[in-house]
Amino acid sequence: MEELYALWKQRIEERRPFQYIVGCEHWRDLVLSVQEGVLIPRPETELIVDMANEVILKDKEMKQGVWVDLGTGSGALAIGIGRLLGNEGRVIATDLSPIAASVAAFNVQRYNLQDVVEIRTGSWFEPLDEFKGKIVGLVSNPPYIPSGDITGLQAEVVRHEPKLALDGGANGLDDLLNICKGAASFLKAGGFFIFETNGAKQSKFLVDFLNIQMEGSFQYVNSVSDFAGIQRFVTGFRK
Amino acid sequence: MRSRRGLLLFLCRNGNWFVKYQTVQKCFHNHHHLLSSTTPKPCFPSSTNTTTLFNHRSYSTSGAAEMNPQISNDLIKIMENRLSAIEQRNNYLQNFMSQPEASPSEYSRANKELRKIRSSMELITQLRAKQKEIDGLKSLIAECPEDKDMHDMAVEEMDEAIEEENRIHNLLLKSLLPKDDADERDCILEVRAGTGGEEASLFAMEIFRMYERYSHKQGWKFEVVDVMESDLKGFKEASGAISGSGAFGRLKFESGTHRVQRVPLTEKAGRVHTSAVTVAILPQADEVDVQLRNEDLKIDTYRSGGSGGQHANTTNSAVRMTHIPTGLTVAIQDERSQHMNKAKALKVICAKLYELERSRLHTSRSKLRSEQIGSGDRSGRIRTYNFPQGRVTDHRVGITHHSIDDVMQGENLDVFIDGLLLKQEMDAIASFGSDE
């Protein structure tokens, strides 16, 4: 009883996220283990797997190739996509945080995907050298919140979730831009990408950036809304 | 082919008839020859034999106590037309499926239809084989009137074959009776409290539980979809998804108003009240049936307003799905992730659309079952649960069961369901001929 009371107090007074208290989060049809130091996967992000699935169903090559999930956190996207690939393709998931990497590895084990999903510790593309120009699909939910907005986030988020997974620099675009540039050199021709963003402003900026600044690298670049009607994702294909 | 084997066995037991076996073979050869040649009519001499045979067919087995009641010639004629139509359709579909340019959805639709007629096709193949055998025997009988042993034997075989043909005809008739396409499907049960306030809600809950228990007894899966509770923990409205083989087919006649007569818990003076709940059974659909287009669906979550994404942490994963062309809306919140709520919402929307489509078709389709039994619509009371007298009466088939507790436990619902199914079948046979 006392233990429960202590947990309750943590929840109410310290605003400790419910998912950290129970140690897991239901995401899509998965139950993922989470703990302090790992971002709790969000419902919006579930859609990335649906969109990846559409691409995979259309093109057999997509199912048999190498996918990457940059900044995997709990491993949610990597596992969601790994389950779509069956035994034909592979997913490499990276994360700079050793805690995230170990939680992701645990979750991968839990779904018995260790032969499909590989976790590597390191920043973005850093541990992926050998896959330059060979990747068929790239997904990421990188930190995208402008540094100035961090203190104004919901208490559960700002007090307990890792800044590393949230803070995207002055305008929130530091990591997204980094990933866009990397996508040009790591994706193979025809390769697919999808990133989560902070909303309409970032999405529009990134669509323009990919079309104009990186002219000739990508095609069919688009922003896609989440169920709340916010332009949440940017998708496209390497030319 | 089977008749030949039959003859062979018969003859082997009487070794001295072996020579005649060869005769039989020869007759068959002759017969085949006749059939395959372009001679206009295979020769059935209009001998007395043939006449007796036809008489036999029409009258001799028409006793009421027969296991396989003789089907009238008219009915057989009608049936023959249908059978050849099915055969043609089967060939067409088989052809279609072997063409590479069929799109996946066309392919799956064709496959579905094929599966539907497969059991009929099996029977038809059996029937054709039997008919061929009978033809063979006929010509055999015609060809050797002088050999008495041979003749008797062939007639005996013929009797068996005709009996068998009759049996297959009966099975086919059953399989041809208008079947509700949805019978094999899973279904969604909706129970609503009607007149009678709290008491109706309490009874709605009991009825809901009754179907839950019944489903478990049938080995079906029962999943509660949504419950709206009343103040006394009764159900104002409740819906459940029932999946298992033939669930809709068995439960469809449960649709309608169920009346309860008893002294309610809420009644202080001990008077008997009459209240009512309505039950609706909707067949579940898969997406192929309801051509659901993504762009017709609007999905929203109850998070609109905030910035969402990494900004917020929530455990609320409710989803509301709207089918724009029809304005149908469902909200699901009992699953644990948005993705799962969405999947369930889609299932419910599909079922509702399918029912809309069905009822649209239904109104324009034949009278057959529905008026008499009242499937689907919610009009009229169909059953009364009288607690003081301990009985349940179904008003459509006039069956009363005297152990109300068993019924409420989901035990003896079959008494009513079987009665209703039988009634449906009889009505269908009655209108089979006139339906042409």
XYZ file of C-alpha atoms in Angstrom:
675
model
C 0.000 0.000 0.000
C 2.703 2.417 0.959
C 4.504 1.685 -2.232
C 1.376 2.393 -4.227
C 0.897 5.597 -2.299
C 4.445 6.662 -3.110
C 3.830 5.985 -6.805
C 0.612 7.911 -6.657
C 2.420 10.838 -5.081
C 5.029 10.723 -7.822
C 2.283 10.847 -10.382
C 0.340 13.716 -8.818
C 2.999 15.842 -7.174
C 5.981 15.262 -9.368
C 3.896 14.667 -12.510
C 5.896 11.561 -13.303
C 4.464 10.142 -16.553
C 2.127 7.219 -16.062
C 4.136 5.178 -18.585
C 7.321 5.502 -16.508
C 5.438 4.436 -13.396
C 4.133 1.257 -14.974
C 7.252 0.832 -17.116
C 5.530 0.368 -20.433
C 3.559 2.070 -23.174
C 0.944 0.632 -25.525
C 1.862 1.709 -29.005
C 0.142 0.343 -32.090
C -0.337 -3.329 -31.320
C 2.867 -3.373 -29.274
C 3.613 -3.100 -25.593
C 6.961 -1.359 -25.264
C 9.111 -1.172 -22.206
C 10.061 2.418 -21.279
C 11.988 4.048 -18.464
C 13.462 7.445 -17.538
C 15.985 8.459 -20.156
C 13.887 7.126 -23.040
C 11.234 9.147 -24.860
C 7.756 7.662 -24.496
C 6.557 6.901 -28.035
C 3.671 9.115 -29.122
C 0.443 8.086 -30.832
C 1.144 10.436 -33.754
C 4.286 8.490 -34.531
C 2.214 5.320 -35.085
C 1.257 6.738 -38.473
C 4.839 6.534 -39.714
C 4.560 2.764 -39.673
C 1.293 2.888 -41.641
C 2.900 5.037 -44.295
C 5.979 2.824 -44.446
C 3.634 -0.132 -44.829
C 2.003 1.403 -47.889
C 5.395 1.755 -49.525
C 6.425 -1.760 -48.564
C 3.233 -3.301 -49.931
C 3.713 -1.580 -53.278
C 7.306 -2.520 -53.890
C 8.919 -5.834 -53.159
C 12.378 -4.303 -53.166
C 11.338 -2.165 -50.218
C 10.479 -5.262 -48.244
C 13.798 -6.900 -48.912
C 16.091 -3.919 -48.348
C 17.734 -2.170 -45.419
C 15.693 0.335 -43.395
C 17.087 2.679 -40.782
C 15.449 4.324 -37.776
C 17.483 7.270 -36.564
C 17.143 8.121 -32.875
C 15.074 5.053 -32.165
C 14.477 5.668 -28.438
C 12.375 2.762 -27.195
C 12.746 1.089 -30.598
C 9.091 1.656 -31.484
C 9.520 2.548 -35.165
C 12.245 -0.041 -35.730
C 10.082 -2.811 -34.276
C 6.933 -1.633 -36.049
C 8.748 -1.688 -39.380
C 10.732 -4.822 -38.591
C 7.444 -6.660 -38.200
C 6.355 -5.513 -41.639
C 9.495 -6.834 -43.272
C 9.195 -10.388 -42.001
C 12.478 -12.170 -42.515
C 13.228 -10.595 -45.859
C 14.649 -7.175 -44.974
C 16.535 -5.594 -42.090
C 16.247 -2.555 -39.880
C 19.243 -0.789 -38.347
C 18.268 1.517 -35.510
C 20.648 4.055 -34.007
C 20.550 6.100 -30.835
C 23.123 8.292 -29.166
C 21.854 7.445 -25.700
C 23.169 4.164 -24.278
C 20.038 3.877 -22.098
C 17.774 4.190 -25.135
C 19.916 1.692 -27.041
C 19.633 -0.875 -24.256
C 15.866 -0.374 -23.808
C 15.407 -0.654 -27.583
C 17.476 -3.839 -27.631
C 15.319 -5.232 -24.826
C 12.123 -4.446 -26.721
C 13.526 -6.005 -29.885
C 14.260 -9.194 -27.963
C 10.784 -9.154 -26.541
C 9.302 -9.331 -30.014
C 11.910 -11.852 -31.048
C 13.189 -9.608 -33.824
C 16.909 -9.742 -33.022
C 17.579 -11.244 -36.453
C 15.704 -8.432 -38.194
C 16.395 -5.336 -36.104
C 19.894 -4.339 -35.090
C 20.541 -1.549 -32.553
C 23.692 0.544 -32.842
C 24.844 3.255 -30.457
C 25.892 6.523 -32.084
C 24.738 9.817 -33.502
C 22.346 9.684 -36.505
C 24.220 8.248 -39.508
C 27.546 7.878 -37.700
C 27.354 4.106 -37.103
C 26.001 3.421 -40.597
C 29.027 4.038 -42.807
C 28.833 0.753 -44.686
C 25.254 1.486 -45.835
C 26.011 4.685 -47.723
C 23.796 4.729 -50.834
C 22.226 1.375 -49.953
C 19.305 2.252 -47.714
C 15.769 1.708 -49.080
C 13.871 3.361 -46.253
C 14.639 5.946 -43.609
C 12.380 6.865 -40.707
C 13.018 9.189 -37.818
C 11.330 11.036 -35.002
C 14.232 13.301 -34.046
C 14.146 16.093 -31.437
C 12.327 18.993 -33.084
C 11.208 21.332 -30.325
C 12.854 24.767 -30.425
C 15.095 25.213 -27.344
C 13.082 28.231 -26.217
C 9.869 26.203 -26.066
C 11.226 23.413 -23.899
C 10.388 24.989 -20.544
C 6.790 25.538 -21.645
C 6.091 21.856 -22.362
C 3.636 19.785 -20.363
C 5.098 19.085 -16.919
C 5.273 15.329 -17.488
C 7.405 15.941 -20.545
C 9.719 18.693 -19.414
C 10.382 17.321 -15.948
C 10.862 13.677 -16.794
C 11.532 12.942 -20.448
C 15.063 13.208 -21.876
C 15.999 16.638 -23.286
C 18.242 14.833 -25.734
C 15.140 13.440 -27.448
C 13.229 16.746 -27.481
C 15.499 19.750 -27.953
C 16.096 20.453 -31.623
C 18.201 23.622 -31.206
C 17.264 27.267 -31.664
C 14.510 26.697 -34.246
C 14.140 22.995 -33.622
C 15.544 22.113 -37.017
C 19.172 21.238 -36.164
C 18.710 17.493 -36.289
C 16.056 17.425 -39.016
C 18.357 19.334 -41.379
C 21.202 17.036 -40.473
C 19.044 14.044 -41.348
C 17.837 15.581 -44.630
C 21.433 16.060 -45.763
C 22.363 12.553 -44.679
C 19.348 11.128 -46.488
C 20.713 12.391 -49.794
C 23.914 10.391 -49.428
C 22.606 7.321 -47.560
C 19.401 6.526 -49.448
C 19.697 4.552 -52.640
C 17.898 5.771 -55.753
C 14.155 5.357 -55.222
C 14.646 5.095 -51.443
C 11.849 6.384 -49.196
C 12.066 8.688 -46.184
C 9.673 9.990 -43.575
C 10.387 12.297 -40.619
C 8.210 13.614 -37.870
C 8.233 17.399 -37.370
C 6.914 20.043 -35.029
C 4.039 21.028 -37.307
C 3.103 23.155 -40.317
C 5.927 25.672 -40.035
C 8.736 23.133 -39.893
C 7.105 20.856 -42.470
C 6.749 23.660 -44.970
C 10.308 24.780 -44.383
C 11.647 21.256 -44.867
C 9.611 20.620 -48.016
C 11.064 23.807 -49.505
C 14.519 22.949 -48.279
C 14.427 19.487 -49.850
C 13.006 20.780 -53.118
C 15.081 23.944 -53.516
C 18.286 23.823 -51.465
C 18.835 20.171 -52.274
C 17.433 20.436 -55.766
C 17.737 17.257 -57.815
C 18.183 14.930 -54.844
C 14.554 14.126 -54.021
C 11.166 13.792 -55.627
C 7.529 13.548 -54.512
C 8.333 15.519 -51.363
C 5.196 16.101 -49.347
C 3.937 17.028 -45.926
C 1.328 14.788 -44.304
C -1.064 15.669 -41.492
C -1.696 13.691 -38.334
C -5.228 12.958 -37.098
C -5.389 16.282 -35.301
C -4.911 17.980 -38.666
C -1.381 19.189 -37.893
C 1.130 18.855 -40.728
C 3.251 16.449 -38.791
C 5.326 14.509 -41.298
C 7.529 15.101 -44.301
C 7.892 12.252 -46.789
C 9.545 11.758 -50.133
C 11.789 9.605 -52.289
C 15.451 9.835 -53.283
C 15.739 10.507 -57.006
C -17.585 -45.544 -62.868
C -18.913 -46.576 -59.511
C -21.594 -48.706 -61.025
C -19.030 -50.698 -62.901
C -17.163 -51.360 -59.742
C -20.464 -52.315 -58.137
C -21.134 -54.785 -60.863
C -17.690 -56.172 -60.603
C -18.070 -56.887 -56.892
C -21.430 -58.422 -57.374
C -20.174 -60.600 -60.118
C -17.024 -61.690 -58.380
C -19.069 -63.051 -55.571
C -20.791 -65.218 -58.185
C -17.821 -66.333 -60.198
C -19.859 -68.062 -62.847
C -21.241 -64.688 -63.926
C -17.914 -63.471 -64.945
C -18.671 -63.757 -68.613
C -21.566 -61.414 -68.125
C -19.314 -58.861 -66.617
C -17.633 -58.603 -69.941
C -20.953 -58.182 -71.585
C -21.614 -55.317 -69.331
C -18.331 -53.748 -70.271
C -19.182 -54.128 -73.860
C -22.547 -52.521 -73.346
C -20.901 -49.600 -71.732
C -18.574 -49.248 -74.619
C -21.445 -49.285 -76.953
C -23.176 -46.738 -74.935
C -20.250 -44.400 -74.840
C -19.988 -44.794 -78.491
C -23.561 -43.772 -78.888
C -23.141 -40.742 -76.763
C -19.997 -39.551 -78.392
C -21.182 -40.113 -81.903
C -23.238 -37.462 -83.585
C -26.309 -39.661 -83.723
C -29.086 -37.276 -82.703
C -30.806 -39.397 -80.048
C -29.147 -42.080 -78.006
C -31.526 -44.908 -78.590
C -33.851 -45.531 -75.729
C -36.367 -47.808 -77.306
C -39.640 -46.689 -75.834
C -40.032 -50.120 -74.412
C -42.081 -50.978 -71.372
C -38.903 -50.950 -69.336
C -38.283 -47.320 -69.790
C -41.835 -46.432 -69.044
C -41.825 -48.274 -65.755
C -38.612 -46.583 -64.877
C -40.060 -43.169 -65.317
C -43.140 -44.106 -63.398
C -40.942 -45.307 -60.684
C -39.186 -42.046 -60.620
C -42.323 -39.980 -60.339
C -44.450 -41.908 -57.949
C -43.089 -44.902 -56.212
C -40.929 -43.136 -53.659
C -43.250 -40.325 -52.907
C -44.375 -41.712 -49.548
C -44.556 -39.099 -46.849
C -42.346 -41.020 -44.463
C -39.484 -41.262 -46.963
C -36.116 -40.021 -45.782
C -35.610 -38.227 -49.058
C -38.942 -36.875 -50.149
C -39.440 -37.033 -53.874
C -39.091 -33.654 -55.463
C -41.755 -32.792 -58.012
C -40.801 -32.775 -61.667
C -41.464 -29.083 -61.989
C -39.091 -28.365 -59.199
C -36.480 -30.571 -60.807
C -36.842 -28.682 -64.066
C -36.379 -25.372 -62.320
C -33.451 -26.779 -60.478
C -31.805 -28.060 -63.658
C -31.864 -24.534 -65.053
C -30.199 -23.214 -61.978
C -27.634 -25.985 -61.983
C -26.485 -25.285 -65.494
C -26.323 -21.598 -64.655
C -24.059 -22.418 -61.726
C -21.889 -24.629 -63.882
C -21.468 -21.868 -66.412
C -20.645 -19.345 -63.760
C -18.117 -21.721 -62.256
C -16.369 -22.175 -65.586
C -16.363 -18.476 -66.213
C -14.825 -17.752 -62.818
C -12.238 -20.478 -63.158
C -11.206 -18.972 -66.478
C -11.137 -15.516 -65.056
C -8.918 -16.538 -62.163
C -6.351 -18.103 -64.419
C -5.882 -14.856 -66.297
C -2.883 -12.914 -65.073
C -4.354 -9.459 -65.694
C -7.022 -9.753 -62.995
C -6.491 -7.110 -60.340
C -6.072 -8.303 -56.736
C -9.476 -7.051 -55.655
C -11.219 -8.601 -58.669
C -9.309 -11.756 -58.014
C -10.344 -11.888 -54.416
C -13.969 -11.215 -55.309
C -13.973 -13.991 -57.884
C -12.321 -16.282 -55.407
C -14.945 -15.481 -52.846
C -17.753 -16.263 -55.238
C -16.088 -19.515 -56.225
C -15.815 -20.504 -52.617
C -19.495 -19.781 -52.210
C -20.551 -22.081 -55.025
C -17.953 -24.732 -54.346
C -20.182 -26.945 -52.217
C -22.931 -26.780 -54.840
C -20.403 -27.579 -57.531
C -19.268 -30.679 -55.681
C -22.850 -31.878 -55.491
C -23.442 -31.078 -59.134
C -20.398 -33.110 -60.141
C -21.741 -36.026 -58.116
C -25.142 -35.600 -59.678
C -23.752 -35.546 -63.204
C -21.807 -38.716 -62.528
C -24.951 -40.380 -61.208
C -26.979 -39.264 -64.194
C -24.381 -40.634 -66.554
C -24.496 -43.900 -64.669
C -28.271 -43.999 -64.899
C -28.139 -43.323 -68.627
C -25.632 -46.119 -68.964
C -27.845 -48.495 -67.079
C -30.861 -47.495 -69.124
C -29.181 -48.337 -72.367
C -27.880 -51.530 -70.828
C -31.389 -52.524 -69.866
C -32.610 -51.619 -73.306
C -29.934 -53.630 -74.985
C -30.303 -56.904 -73.194
C -33.975 -57.537 -72.556
C -33.505 -61.243 -73.346
C -30.960 -61.921 -70.593
C -33.017 -62.091 -67.436
C -30.178 -62.185 -64.871
C -28.438 -59.330 -66.494
C -31.654 -57.392 -66.710
C -32.628 -57.908 -63.063
C -29.218 -56.928 -61.927
C -29.210 -53.771 -63.975
C -32.652 -52.827 -62.702
C -31.472 -53.299 -59.153
C -28.473 -51.088 -59.788
C -30.719 -48.596 -61.428
C -32.983 -48.426 -58.367
C -30.038 -47.691 -56.176
C -28.703 -45.105 -58.550
C -32.048 -43.351 -58.775
C -32.379 -43.345 -55.014
C -28.938 -41.803 -54.870
C -29.814 -39.242 -57.513
C -32.853 -38.342 -55.505
C -30.740 -37.899 -52.410
C -28.360 -35.580 -54.231
C -31.288 -33.652 -55.635
C -32.524 -33.075 -52.120
C -29.151 -31.880 -50.939
C -28.868 -29.613 -53.938
C -32.293 -28.165 -53.368
C -31.253 -27.302 -49.869
C -28.058 -25.693 -51.056
C -29.933 -23.721 -53.707
C -32.504 -22.261 -51.401
C -31.879 -18.560 -51.139
C -29.170 -18.337 -48.590
C -28.344 -15.190 -46.811
C -24.846 -14.327 -47.963
C -24.169 -13.061 -44.520
C -25.047 -16.281 -42.685
C -21.476 -17.421 -42.311
C -20.286 -14.105 -41.068
C -19.392 -12.769 -37.684
C -21.867 -10.320 -36.266
C -22.343 -7.342 -34.033
C -24.948 -7.487 -31.308
C -26.647 -4.314 -30.155
C -28.995 -4.273 -27.193
C -30.965 -1.181 -26.206
C -33.284 -0.623 -23.297
C -36.741 0.310 -24.560
C -39.850 1.272 -22.624
C -39.603 0.572 -18.915
C -36.826 2.815 -17.611
C -34.394 1.288 -15.111
C -36.073 -2.099 -15.316
C -35.611 -2.157 -19.087
C -31.937 -1.307 -18.629
C -31.498 -4.118 -16.129
C -33.158 -6.552 -18.478
C -31.057 -5.238 -21.368
C -28.007 -6.181 -19.346
C -29.383 -9.659 -18.661
C -30.199 -10.187 -22.332
C -26.730 -8.997 -23.294
C -25.191 -11.461 -20.837
C -27.472 -14.195 -22.126
C -26.014 -13.784 -25.611
C -22.546 -13.608 -24.169
C -23.050 -16.965 -22.429
C -24.716 -18.463 -25.468
C -21.780 -17.351 -27.627
C -19.300 -18.948 -25.265
C -21.283 -22.176 -25.337
C -21.187 -22.126 -29.137
C -17.437 -21.663 -28.986
C -17.679 -18.185 -30.474
C -15.620 -15.263 -29.370
C -17.574 -12.528 -27.629
C -16.026 -9.113 -27.328
C -17.755 -6.231 -25.585
C -17.481 -3.205 -27.844
C -19.286 -0.492 -25.958
C -21.535 -0.236 -22.920
C -23.547 2.713 -21.694
C -24.553 2.001 -18.119
C -27.677 3.187 -16.348
C -27.797 4.389 -12.738
C -28.450 0.925 -11.345
C -25.684 -0.677 -13.381
C -28.074 -1.856 -16.045
C -27.294 -1.220 -19.709
C -28.966 1.619 -21.541
C -27.144 0.487 -24.636
C -24.545 -2.156 -25.206
C -22.852 -3.647 -28.203
C -20.640 -6.670 -28.636
C -18.743 -8.271 -31.486
C -19.384 -11.992 -31.900
C -17.051 -13.975 -34.088
C -17.295 -17.624 -34.934
C -18.560 -19.822 -37.680
C -22.150 -19.083 -38.660
C -22.674 -16.566 -35.877
C -24.862 -14.266 -37.931
C -26.846 -17.105 -39.456
C -27.885 -18.425 -36.062
C -28.451 -15.131 -34.333
C -30.088 -13.067 -37.052
C -33.625 -13.887 -35.967
C -32.891 -12.496 -32.531
C -33.357 -9.013 -33.970
C -36.482 -7.418 -32.679
C -38.251 -6.413 -29.517
C -37.896 -8.692 -26.502
C -40.529 -8.178 -23.854
C -40.096 -8.910 -20.173
C -42.816 -9.382 -17.580
C -41.806 -9.516 -13.933
C -41.728 -7.648 -10.638
C -38.815 -5.272 -11.079
C -36.194 -4.788 -8.381
C -37.248 -1.161 -8.324
C -40.903 -1.987 -7.635
C -41.968 -1.685 -3.991
C -45.613 -2.724 -4.213
C -44.919 -6.068 -5.857
C -46.695 -5.384 -9.129
C -45.690 -7.087 -12.329
C -44.380 -4.679 -14.971
C -43.954 -5.136 -18.668
C -40.846 -3.622 -20.237
C -39.035 -4.067 -23.489
C -35.546 -4.119 -24.938
C -34.600 -4.129 -28.594
C -31.946 -6.368 -30.036
C -30.234 -5.829 -33.357
C -27.889 -8.289 -34.995
C -25.722 -6.810 -37.722
C -23.507 -8.936 -39.897
C -19.859 -7.955 -39.754
C -18.283 -7.092 -43.032
C -14.793 -7.200 -44.317
C -13.424 -4.382 -46.338
C -13.849 -6.146 -49.657
C -17.622 -6.109 -49.295
C -17.898 -2.543 -48.360
C -15.854 -0.690 -50.898
C -14.475 1.667 -48.339
C -12.273 4.384 -49.716
C -9.665 6.008 -47.543
C -10.558 9.477 -48.690
C -14.136 8.971 -47.483
C -12.974 8.503 -43.931
C -12.215 11.279 -41.562
C -10.350 10.330 -38.438
C -9.793 12.604 -35.547
C -8.520 12.303 -32.051
C -9.560 14.166 -28.960
C -6.250 15.961 -28.806
C -6.910 18.683 -31.295
C -5.908 22.039 -29.979
C -2.507 21.390 -28.405
C 0.687 21.083 -30.405
C 0.746 17.308 -29.970
C 3.758 15.214 -30.913
C 6.700 15.520 -28.559
C 5.005 18.418 -26.744
C 2.479 16.305 -24.930
C 2.223 13.122 -22.955
C -1.168 11.511 -22.783
C -2.690 8.152 -22.090
C -5.893 9.012 -23.955
C -5.937 7.204 -27.252
C -9.577 7.692 -28.271
C -10.351 7.854 -31.959
C -13.413 9.152 -33.738
C -14.028 7.982 -37.268
C -16.521 9.569 -39.634
C -17.625 8.111 -42.943
C -18.158 11.328 -44.860
C -20.623 10.180 -47.573
C -23.068 8.706 -45.061
C -22.209 10.774 -42.022
C -21.820 7.633 -39.914
C -19.660 8.255 -36.877
C -18.133 5.932 -34.327
C -15.926 6.734 -31.370
C -13.773 4.047 -29.836
C -11.696 4.473 -26.716
C -11.428 1.152 -24.984
C -8.331 -0.138 -26.738
C -4.957 0.890 -25.432
C -3.381 2.547 -28.394
C -4.641 4.929 -31.025
C -3.740 2.409 -33.689
C -5.894 -0.294 -32.092
C -8.788 2.082 -31.503
C -8.571 3.052 -35.136
C -8.632 -0.574 -36.257
C -11.686 -1.265 -34.144
C -13.456 1.881 -35.326
C -12.864 0.765 -38.899
C -14.391 -2.615 -38.138
C -17.506 -1.041 -36.660
C -17.879 1.461 -39.511
C -17.543 -1.362 -42.017
C -20.234 -3.365 -40.270
C -22.601 -0.438 -40.177
C -22.043 0.385 -43.822
C -22.510 -3.210 -44.770
C -25.789 -3.297 -42.924
C -26.897 -0.116 -44.661
C -26.023 -1.643 -47.992
C -27.756 -4.873 -47.078
C -30.935 -3.241 -45.936
C -30.961 -1.201 -49.119
C -30.680 -4.418 -51.130
C -33.062 -6.147 -48.847
C -35.908 -3.740 -49.369
C -35.609 -4.163 -53.105
C -35.217 -7.929 -52.913
C -37.747 -10.703 -52.613
C -40.253 -11.212 -49.853
C -38.889 -14.588 -48.808
C -38.097 -14.743 -45.181
C -38.121 -11.364 -43.732
C -41.781 -10.409 -43.530
C -42.767 -13.541 -41.742
C -39.898 -13.776 -39.376
C -38.944 -10.166 -39.218
C -35.186 -10.406 -39.542
C -33.257 -7.197 -39.240
C -35.921 -4.644 -38.630
C -36.816 -3.879 -35.081
C -40.542 -3.804 -35.349
C -42.948 -5.912 -33.398
C -42.238 -7.942 -30.288
C -40.778 -11.277 -31.092
C -40.398 -12.919 -27.736
C -41.721 -12.616 -24.200
C -39.806 -13.494 -21.049
C -42.386 -14.037 -18.331
C -40.671 -14.513 -14.989
C -43.709 -15.123 -12.723
C -44.755 -18.008 -14.979
C -41.167 -19.071 -15.577
C -41.589 -19.224 -19.345
C -40.176 -17.784 -22.536
C -42.415 -17.648 -25.603
C -41.354 -16.884 -29.133
C -44.322 -15.344 -30.896
C -43.140 -16.038 -34.414
C -42.941 -19.793 -34.165
C -45.239 -20.162 -31.177
C -42.686 -22.086 -29.146
C -42.767 -21.791 -25.358
C -39.944 -22.940 -23.162
C -40.701 -23.467 -19.506
C -37.333 -23.008 -17.931
C -36.650 -19.319 -18.120
C -33.500 -19.584 -16.019
C -31.884 -21.947 -18.480
C -32.683 -19.590 -21.312
C -31.201 -16.621 -19.472
C -28.095 -18.706 -18.859
C -27.796 -19.065 -22.613
C -28.641 -22.770 -22.360
C -31.756 -23.390 -24.382
C -31.806 -20.614 -26.905
C -31.322 -23.290 -29.536
C -34.917 -24.411 -29.097
C -36.056 -21.122 -30.577
C -33.233 -20.707 -33.038
C -33.704 -24.165 -34.544
C -37.446 -23.570 -34.776
C -36.905 -20.286 -36.570
C -34.371 -21.786 -38.935
C -36.732 -24.629 -39.781
C -39.510 -22.178 -40.439
C -37.246 -20.215 -42.705
C -36.330 -23.319 -44.651
C -39.927 -24.387 -45.107
C -40.961 -20.944 -46.263
C -38.097 -20.932 -48.698
C -39.061 -24.297 -50.181
C -42.636 -23.134 -50.493
C -41.597 -20.152 -52.536
C -38.781 -21.810 -54.463
C -40.944 -22.724 -57.426
C -42.874 -19.495 -57.543
C -39.725 -17.486 -57.261
C -38.703 -18.067 -60.874
